[in-house]
Amino acid sequence: MGFWIYMLIMVLLIPLSMIIFGAIYIKNPPKNINTFSGYRTEKSMASKETWEYSHKLFGKLWLILGLVSLPIFSIPMLFLINESTTVISYVGLVLTFLEFIPMIVPVIPTEIMLKKNFDENGNKISNQKYK
């Protein structure tokens, strides 16, 4: 049963990371625009305002998807307690790869909202409230 626990922990790492970093980005996005930490795209790094906006939006999405992903990806592992290490390994590997979907998908709505609310220079589009 020891190997099962290690694989369960591995499967939990991505959703837990999404929950933790999502909560951090919502309340305390990285203070300065930088190229090594945070949500870094050309649009998010265009201005201080886009930097903060993108982190709060991306953080909310990561927090929500992390909370949804946690049971979805960990419950299947509960059915493998008495299985062989080969079965546990393969299922754990597949689940871990599938976890990349909710991890990456929030980039799409974040970039859409940045484009909708800010111009190419990172200035808020006039007569536009954040949505």
XYZ file of C-alpha atoms in Angstrom:
131
model
C 0.000 0.000 0.000
C 2.987 2.333 0.385
C 3.419 2.917 -3.355
C -0.281 3.800 -3.676
C 0.171 6.612 -1.124
C 3.148 8.039 -3.039
C 1.203 8.015 -6.298
C -1.822 9.619 -4.638
C 0.435 12.403 -3.367
C 1.820 12.872 -6.886
C -1.714 13.093 -8.316
C -2.665 15.667 -5.659
C 0.314 17.962 -6.341
C -1.114 19.776 -9.374
C -4.608 20.517 -7.985
C -3.160 21.560 -4.620
C -0.621 23.810 -6.376
C -3.429 25.388 -8.396
C -5.442 26.034 -5.227
C -2.479 27.522 -3.336
C -1.154 29.688 -6.169
C -4.684 30.682 -7.207
C -5.347 32.005 -3.692
C -1.968 33.777 -3.645
C -2.524 35.409 -7.064
C -5.975 36.658 -6.048
C -4.757 38.384 -2.878
C -1.073 39.070 -3.564
C -0.038 38.990 -7.211
C 3.701 39.435 -7.726
C 4.397 43.108 -7.002
C 6.578 43.787 -10.026
C 6.252 42.649 -13.608
C 8.939 40.026 -14.094
C 9.890 37.219 -16.440
C 10.313 34.382 -13.956
C 7.349 34.349 -11.577
C 3.612 34.631 -12.063
C 1.247 34.674 -15.029
C 3.583 35.870 -17.774
C 2.283 36.594 -21.247
C 2.886 39.540 -23.528
C -0.549 40.969 -22.707
C -0.292 40.432 -18.953
C 3.109 42.122 -18.851
C 2.029 45.172 -20.905
C 1.368 47.343 -17.830
C 1.041 47.205 -14.059
C -2.756 47.266 -14.447
C -2.816 44.291 -16.856
C -0.367 42.447 -14.589
C -2.636 42.788 -11.548
C -5.853 42.158 -13.508
C -4.520 38.995 -15.162
C -3.248 37.563 -11.873
C -6.548 38.116 -10.107
C -8.558 36.575 -12.952
C -6.140 33.702 -13.542
C -5.923 33.138 -9.775
C -9.722 32.843 -9.487
C -9.853 30.383 -12.359
C -6.991 28.308 -10.946
C -8.554 28.263 -7.486
C -11.922 27.103 -8.838
C -10.475 24.527 -11.233
C -8.063 23.284 -8.561
C -10.950 22.717 -6.152
C -12.950 20.920 -8.862
C -9.936 18.878 -10.005
C -8.958 17.702 -6.541
C -11.775 15.134 -6.111
C -12.042 14.344 -9.828
C -8.431 13.186 -10.014
C -7.977 11.772 -6.520
C -11.140 9.635 -6.261
C -10.013 7.215 -9.020
C -6.875 6.555 -6.986
C -9.032 5.277 -4.105
C -10.088 2.350 -6.281
C -6.461 1.274 -6.743
C -5.487 0.615 -3.122
C -4.976 -3.138 -3.629
C -3.810 -3.016 -7.249
C -0.332 -3.800 -8.517
C 2.303 -1.093 -8.761
C 2.076 -1.346 -12.566
C -1.648 -0.531 -12.593
C -1.197 2.238 -10.024
C 1.673 3.687 -12.066
C -0.226 3.724 -15.345
C -3.410 5.182 -13.876
C -1.402 7.765 -11.915
C 0.501 8.729 -15.065
C -2.704 9.154 -17.090
C -4.353 11.189 -14.314
C -1.299 13.420 -13.991
C -1.279 14.131 -17.727
C -5.024 14.865 -17.660
C -4.452 17.363 -14.836
C -2.586 19.576 -17.281
C -5.891 20.361 -19.026
C -7.462 22.362 -16.148
C -4.017 23.773 -15.414
C -3.590 25.292 -18.895
C -7.200 26.073 -19.937
C -7.469 29.274 -17.792
C -4.937 30.939 -20.098
C -7.607 31.176 -22.817
C -10.277 33.165 -20.912
C -7.598 35.270 -19.212
C -6.129 36.322 -22.553
C -9.605 36.938 -23.998
C -10.505 39.211 -21.082
C -7.189 41.064 -21.316
C -7.836 41.705 -25.019
C -11.412 42.806 -24.270
C -10.497 45.214 -21.443
C -7.075 46.575 -22.485
C -5.465 47.869 -25.655
C -2.182 46.506 -27.043
C -0.199 48.924 -24.825
C -1.904 47.752 -21.634
C -4.146 50.799 -21.252
C -7.707 50.215 -20.084
C -10.139 50.615 -22.936
C -12.236 53.713 -22.216
C -15.928 53.358 -21.366
C -15.213 49.776 -20.434
C -15.710 48.374 -16.956
C -13.805 45.249 -16.031
C -15.822 42.170 -16.664
